[in-house]
mmCIF file of C-alpha atoms and ligand atoms in Angstrom:
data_model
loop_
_atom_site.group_PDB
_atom_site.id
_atom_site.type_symbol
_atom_site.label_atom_id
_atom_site.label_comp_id
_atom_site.label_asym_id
_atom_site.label_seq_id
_atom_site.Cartn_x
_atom_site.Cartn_y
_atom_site.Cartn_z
ATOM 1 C CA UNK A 1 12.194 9.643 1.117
ATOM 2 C CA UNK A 2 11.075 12.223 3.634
ATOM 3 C CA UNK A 3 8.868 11.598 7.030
ATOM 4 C CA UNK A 4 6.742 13.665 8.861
ATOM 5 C CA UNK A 5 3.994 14.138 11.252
ATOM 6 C CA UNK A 6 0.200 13.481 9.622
ATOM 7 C CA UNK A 7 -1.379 17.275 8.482
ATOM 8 C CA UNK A 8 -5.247 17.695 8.050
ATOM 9 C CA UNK A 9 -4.059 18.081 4.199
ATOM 10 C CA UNK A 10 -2.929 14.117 4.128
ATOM 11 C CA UNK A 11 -6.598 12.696 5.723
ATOM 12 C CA UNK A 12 -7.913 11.242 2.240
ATOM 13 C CA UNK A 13 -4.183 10.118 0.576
ATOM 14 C CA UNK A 14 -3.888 8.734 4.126
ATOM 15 C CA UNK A 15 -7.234 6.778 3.701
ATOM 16 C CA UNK A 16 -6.005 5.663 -0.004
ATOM 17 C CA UNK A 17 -2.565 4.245 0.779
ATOM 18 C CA UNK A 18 -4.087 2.609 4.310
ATOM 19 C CA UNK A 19 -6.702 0.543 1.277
ATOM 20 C CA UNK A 20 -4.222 -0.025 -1.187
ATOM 21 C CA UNK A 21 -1.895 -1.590 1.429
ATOM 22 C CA UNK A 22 -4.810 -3.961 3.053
ATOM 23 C CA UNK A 23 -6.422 -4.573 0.280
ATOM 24 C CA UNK A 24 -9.595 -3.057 1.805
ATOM 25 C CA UNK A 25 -11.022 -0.078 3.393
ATOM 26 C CA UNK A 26 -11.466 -1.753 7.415
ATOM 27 C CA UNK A 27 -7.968 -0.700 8.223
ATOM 28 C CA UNK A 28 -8.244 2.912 6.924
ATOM 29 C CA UNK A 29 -11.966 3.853 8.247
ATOM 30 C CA UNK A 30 -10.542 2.759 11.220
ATOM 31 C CA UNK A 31 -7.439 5.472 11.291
ATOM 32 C CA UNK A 32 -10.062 8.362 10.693
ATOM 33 C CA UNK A 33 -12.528 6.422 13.858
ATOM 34 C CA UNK A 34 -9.234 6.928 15.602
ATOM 35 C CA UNK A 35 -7.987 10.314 14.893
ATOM 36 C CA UNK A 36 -11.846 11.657 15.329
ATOM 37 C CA UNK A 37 -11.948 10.263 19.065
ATOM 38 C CA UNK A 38 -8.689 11.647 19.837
ATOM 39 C CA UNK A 39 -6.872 7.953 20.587
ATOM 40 C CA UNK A 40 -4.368 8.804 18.076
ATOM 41 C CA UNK A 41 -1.139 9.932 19.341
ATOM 42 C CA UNK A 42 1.139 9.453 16.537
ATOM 43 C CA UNK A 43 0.745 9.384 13.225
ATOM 44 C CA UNK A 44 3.540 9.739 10.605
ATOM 45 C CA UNK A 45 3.488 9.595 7.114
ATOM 46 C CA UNK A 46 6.274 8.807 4.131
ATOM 47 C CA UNK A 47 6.245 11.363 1.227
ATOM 48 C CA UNK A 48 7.882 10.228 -2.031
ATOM 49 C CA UNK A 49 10.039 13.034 -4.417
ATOM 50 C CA UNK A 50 6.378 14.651 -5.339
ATOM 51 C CA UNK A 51 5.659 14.423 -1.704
ATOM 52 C CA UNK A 52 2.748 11.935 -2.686
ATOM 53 C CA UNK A 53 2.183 10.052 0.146
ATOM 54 C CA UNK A 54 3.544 6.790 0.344
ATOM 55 C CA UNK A 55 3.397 4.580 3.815
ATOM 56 C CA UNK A 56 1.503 5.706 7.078
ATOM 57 C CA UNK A 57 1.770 4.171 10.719
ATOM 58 C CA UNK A 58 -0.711 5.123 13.456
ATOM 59 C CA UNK A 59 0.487 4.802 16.966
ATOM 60 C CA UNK A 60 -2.905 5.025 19.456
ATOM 61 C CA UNK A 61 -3.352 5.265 23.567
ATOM 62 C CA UNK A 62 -3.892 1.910 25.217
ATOM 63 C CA UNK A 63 -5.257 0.959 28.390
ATOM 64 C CA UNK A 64 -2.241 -0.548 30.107
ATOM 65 C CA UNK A 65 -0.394 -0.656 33.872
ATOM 66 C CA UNK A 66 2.057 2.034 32.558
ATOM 67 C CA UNK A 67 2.205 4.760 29.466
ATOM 68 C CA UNK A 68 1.650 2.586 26.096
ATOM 69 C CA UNK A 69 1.048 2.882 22.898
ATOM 70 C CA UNK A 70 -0.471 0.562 20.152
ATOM 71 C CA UNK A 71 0.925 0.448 16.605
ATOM 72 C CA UNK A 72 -1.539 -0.155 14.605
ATOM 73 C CA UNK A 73 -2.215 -0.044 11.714
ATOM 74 C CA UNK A 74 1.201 0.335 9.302
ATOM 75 C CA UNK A 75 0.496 0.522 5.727
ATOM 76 C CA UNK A 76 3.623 1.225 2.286
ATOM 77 C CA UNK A 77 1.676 1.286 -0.788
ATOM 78 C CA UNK A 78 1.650 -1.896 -2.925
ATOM 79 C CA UNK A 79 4.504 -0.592 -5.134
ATOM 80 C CA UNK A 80 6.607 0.861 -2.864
ATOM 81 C CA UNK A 81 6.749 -2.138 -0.354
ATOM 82 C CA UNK A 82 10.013 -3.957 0.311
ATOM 83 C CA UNK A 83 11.756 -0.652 -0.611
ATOM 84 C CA UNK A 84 12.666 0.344 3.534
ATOM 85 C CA UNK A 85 9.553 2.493 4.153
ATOM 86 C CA UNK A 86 7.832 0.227 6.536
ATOM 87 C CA UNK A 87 10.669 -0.069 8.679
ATOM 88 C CA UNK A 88 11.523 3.792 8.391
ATOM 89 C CA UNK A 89 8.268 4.746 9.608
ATOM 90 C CA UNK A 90 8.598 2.032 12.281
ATOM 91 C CA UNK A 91 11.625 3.586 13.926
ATOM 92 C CA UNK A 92 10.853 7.154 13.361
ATOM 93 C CA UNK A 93 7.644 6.113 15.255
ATOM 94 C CA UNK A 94 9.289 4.437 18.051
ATOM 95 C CA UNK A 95 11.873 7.708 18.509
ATOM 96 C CA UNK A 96 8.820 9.693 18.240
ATOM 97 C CA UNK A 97 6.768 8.099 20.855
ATOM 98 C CA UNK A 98 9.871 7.969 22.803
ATOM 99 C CA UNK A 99 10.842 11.581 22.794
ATOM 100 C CA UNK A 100 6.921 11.814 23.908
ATOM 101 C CA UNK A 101 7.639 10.113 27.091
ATOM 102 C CA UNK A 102 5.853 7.229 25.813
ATOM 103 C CA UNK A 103 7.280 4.023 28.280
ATOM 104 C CA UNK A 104 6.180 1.062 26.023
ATOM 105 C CA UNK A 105 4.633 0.501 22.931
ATOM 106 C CA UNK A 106 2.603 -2.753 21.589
ATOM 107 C CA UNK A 107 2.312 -4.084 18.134
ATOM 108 C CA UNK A 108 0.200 -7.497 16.912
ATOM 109 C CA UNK A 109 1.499 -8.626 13.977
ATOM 110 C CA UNK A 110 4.436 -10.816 12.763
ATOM 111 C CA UNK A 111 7.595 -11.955 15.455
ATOM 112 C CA UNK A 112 9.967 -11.655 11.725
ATOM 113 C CA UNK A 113 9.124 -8.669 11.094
ATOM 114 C CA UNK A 114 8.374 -6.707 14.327
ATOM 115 C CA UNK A 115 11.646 -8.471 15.879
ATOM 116 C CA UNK A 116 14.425 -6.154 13.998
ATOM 117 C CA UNK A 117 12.387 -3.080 15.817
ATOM 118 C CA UNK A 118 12.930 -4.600 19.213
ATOM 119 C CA UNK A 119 9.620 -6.099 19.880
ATOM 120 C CA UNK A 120 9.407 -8.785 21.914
ATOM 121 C CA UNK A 121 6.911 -11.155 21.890
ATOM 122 C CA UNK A 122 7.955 -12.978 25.041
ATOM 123 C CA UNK A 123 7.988 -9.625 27.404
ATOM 124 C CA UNK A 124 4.382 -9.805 26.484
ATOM 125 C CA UNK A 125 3.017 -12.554 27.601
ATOM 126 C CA UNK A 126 2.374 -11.761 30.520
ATOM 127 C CA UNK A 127 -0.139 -8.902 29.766
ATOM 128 C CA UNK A 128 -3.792 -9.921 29.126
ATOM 129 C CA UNK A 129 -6.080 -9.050 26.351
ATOM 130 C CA UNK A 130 -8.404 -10.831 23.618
ATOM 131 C CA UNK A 131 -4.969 -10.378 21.025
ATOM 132 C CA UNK A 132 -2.632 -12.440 23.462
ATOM 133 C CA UNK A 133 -0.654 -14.898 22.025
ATOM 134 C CA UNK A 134 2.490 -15.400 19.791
ATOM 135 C CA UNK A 135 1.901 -12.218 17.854
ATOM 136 C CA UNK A 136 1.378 -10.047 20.705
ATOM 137 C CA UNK A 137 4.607 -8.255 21.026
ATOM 138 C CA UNK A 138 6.045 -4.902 22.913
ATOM 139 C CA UNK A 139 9.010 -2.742 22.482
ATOM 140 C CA UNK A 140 10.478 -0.986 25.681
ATOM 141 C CA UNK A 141 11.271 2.730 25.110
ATOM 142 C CA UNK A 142 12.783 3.328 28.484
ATOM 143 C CA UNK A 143 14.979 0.245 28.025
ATOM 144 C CA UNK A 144 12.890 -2.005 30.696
ATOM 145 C CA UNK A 145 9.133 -2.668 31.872
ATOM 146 C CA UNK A 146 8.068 -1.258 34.795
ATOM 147 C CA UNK A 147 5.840 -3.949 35.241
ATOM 148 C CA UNK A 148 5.592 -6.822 33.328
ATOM 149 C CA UNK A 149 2.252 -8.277 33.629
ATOM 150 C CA UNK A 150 -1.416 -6.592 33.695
ATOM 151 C CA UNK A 151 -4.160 -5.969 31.619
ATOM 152 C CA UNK A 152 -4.374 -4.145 28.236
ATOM 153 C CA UNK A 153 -6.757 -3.130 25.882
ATOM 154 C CA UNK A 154 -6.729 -1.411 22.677
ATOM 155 C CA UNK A 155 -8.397 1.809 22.260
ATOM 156 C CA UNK A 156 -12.442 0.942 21.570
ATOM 157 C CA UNK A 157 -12.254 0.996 18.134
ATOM 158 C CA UNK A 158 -10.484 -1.729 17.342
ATOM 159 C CA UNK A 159 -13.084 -3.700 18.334
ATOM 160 C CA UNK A 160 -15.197 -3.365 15.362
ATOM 161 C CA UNK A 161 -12.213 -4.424 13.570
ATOM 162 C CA UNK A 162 -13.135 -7.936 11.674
HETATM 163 C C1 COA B 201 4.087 -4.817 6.272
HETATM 164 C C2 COA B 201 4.495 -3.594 5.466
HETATM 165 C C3 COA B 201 4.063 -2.331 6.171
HETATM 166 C C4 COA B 201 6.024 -3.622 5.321
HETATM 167 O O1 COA B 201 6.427 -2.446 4.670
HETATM 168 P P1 COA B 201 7.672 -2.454 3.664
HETATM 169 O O2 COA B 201 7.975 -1.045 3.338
HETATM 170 O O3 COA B 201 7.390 -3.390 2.556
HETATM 171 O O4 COA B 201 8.778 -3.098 4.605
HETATM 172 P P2 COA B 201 10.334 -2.853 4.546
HETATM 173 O O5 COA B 201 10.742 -2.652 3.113
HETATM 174 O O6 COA B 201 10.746 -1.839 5.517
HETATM 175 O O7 COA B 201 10.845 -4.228 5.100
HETATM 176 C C5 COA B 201 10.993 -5.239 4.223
HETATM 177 C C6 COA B 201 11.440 -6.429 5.014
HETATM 178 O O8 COA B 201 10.359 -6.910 5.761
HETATM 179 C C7 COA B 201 9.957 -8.157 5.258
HETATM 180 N N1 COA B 201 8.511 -8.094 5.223
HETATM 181 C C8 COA B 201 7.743 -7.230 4.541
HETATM 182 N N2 COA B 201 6.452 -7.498 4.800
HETATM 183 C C9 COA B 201 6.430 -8.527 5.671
HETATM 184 C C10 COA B 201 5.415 -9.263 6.297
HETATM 185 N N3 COA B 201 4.104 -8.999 6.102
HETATM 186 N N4 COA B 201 5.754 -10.262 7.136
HETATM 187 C C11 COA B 201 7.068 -10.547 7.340
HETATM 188 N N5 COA B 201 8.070 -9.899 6.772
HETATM 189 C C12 COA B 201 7.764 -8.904 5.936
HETATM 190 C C13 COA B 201 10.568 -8.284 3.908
HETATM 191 O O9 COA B 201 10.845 -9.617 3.602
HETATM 192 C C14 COA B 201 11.853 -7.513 4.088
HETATM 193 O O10 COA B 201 12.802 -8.299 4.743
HETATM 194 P P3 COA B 201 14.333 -8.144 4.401
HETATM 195 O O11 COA B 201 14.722 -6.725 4.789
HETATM 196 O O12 COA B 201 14.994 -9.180 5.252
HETATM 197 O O13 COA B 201 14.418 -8.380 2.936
HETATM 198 C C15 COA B 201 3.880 -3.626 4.045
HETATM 199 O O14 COA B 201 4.231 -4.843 3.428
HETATM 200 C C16 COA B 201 2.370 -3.471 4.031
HETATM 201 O O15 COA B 201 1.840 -2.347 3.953
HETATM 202 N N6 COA B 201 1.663 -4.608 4.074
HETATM 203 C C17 COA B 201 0.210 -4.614 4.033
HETATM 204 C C18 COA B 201 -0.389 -4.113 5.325
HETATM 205 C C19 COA B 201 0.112 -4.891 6.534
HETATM 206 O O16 COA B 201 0.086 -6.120 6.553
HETATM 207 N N7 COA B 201 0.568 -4.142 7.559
HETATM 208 C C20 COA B 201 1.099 -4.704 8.779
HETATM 209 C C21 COA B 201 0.008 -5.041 9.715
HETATM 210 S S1 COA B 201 0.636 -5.188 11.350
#
């Protein structure tokens, strides 16, 4: 399996594996609302032998007391899942936005899962947004929190996200 930064090239297989993997196309109308208002900051894709793509995570500017990101949205296609991608493209987004001199980034999602990355759903609660709660997490890049309480708030267009 090979990773590497989105290309224009990968927009519509992008769109395709980001509906296969939710099941609907919310998730991936949502990438391209991203990309075209310039919140997306990372965006990495996972290319099979054919270099058909196969997983995609987007990593988007938040509104936040220090430098953040927002994973969001990760997608492996249907067949390929349980097969390592996810988590692949997971830490080769976290190095990514590190190496970026990104400080933290934030994920909602599930504590099982997002845990073996390093998020922490308990270093979050103390920041405030409409997704707070138990699946509210954040990961560290810099190895600690400058501050660890505030308010946060996905890029705007998440909100039209049902
Ligand atoms: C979630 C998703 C990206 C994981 O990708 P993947 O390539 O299947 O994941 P990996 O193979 O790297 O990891 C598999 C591990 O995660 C676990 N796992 C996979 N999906 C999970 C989920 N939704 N919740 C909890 N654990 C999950 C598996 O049990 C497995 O655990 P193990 O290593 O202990 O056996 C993929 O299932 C997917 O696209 N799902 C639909 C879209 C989605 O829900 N995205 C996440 C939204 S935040």
């Amino acid at each position: 399996m090979h990773l590497r930064a989105e290309q224009p090239a990968d927009r519509a297989a992008i769109h395709a594996v980001v509906t296969a993997a939710f099941g609907r196309v919310d998730e991936a109308d949502l990438v391209d609302r991203l990309r075209e208002e310039g919140s997306g900051v990372v965006s990495l894709v996972s290319l099979d032998a054919d270099a058909a793509v196969t997983g995609h995570v987007l990593l988007s500017r938040m509104d936040a007391p220090f430098r953040a990101l927002g994973l969001a949205p990760l997608s492996v296609l249907p067949a390929r899942q349980r097969s390592g991608i996810g988590s692949q493209l997971v830490r080769a987004a976290l190095q990514y936005s590190k190496d970026l001199g990104w400080e933290a980034v934030f994920v909602l999602g599930d504590p099982q899962y997002y845990g073996r990355f390093g998020f922490n759903a308990e270093h979050a609660s103390g920041f405030s947004s409409p997704y707070a709660g138990p699946h509210l997490m954040i990961h560290a890049l810099t190895g600690s929190l400058p501050v660890s309480a505030g308010s946060i708030a996905y890029a705007r267009p998440f909100a039209s996200l049902g």
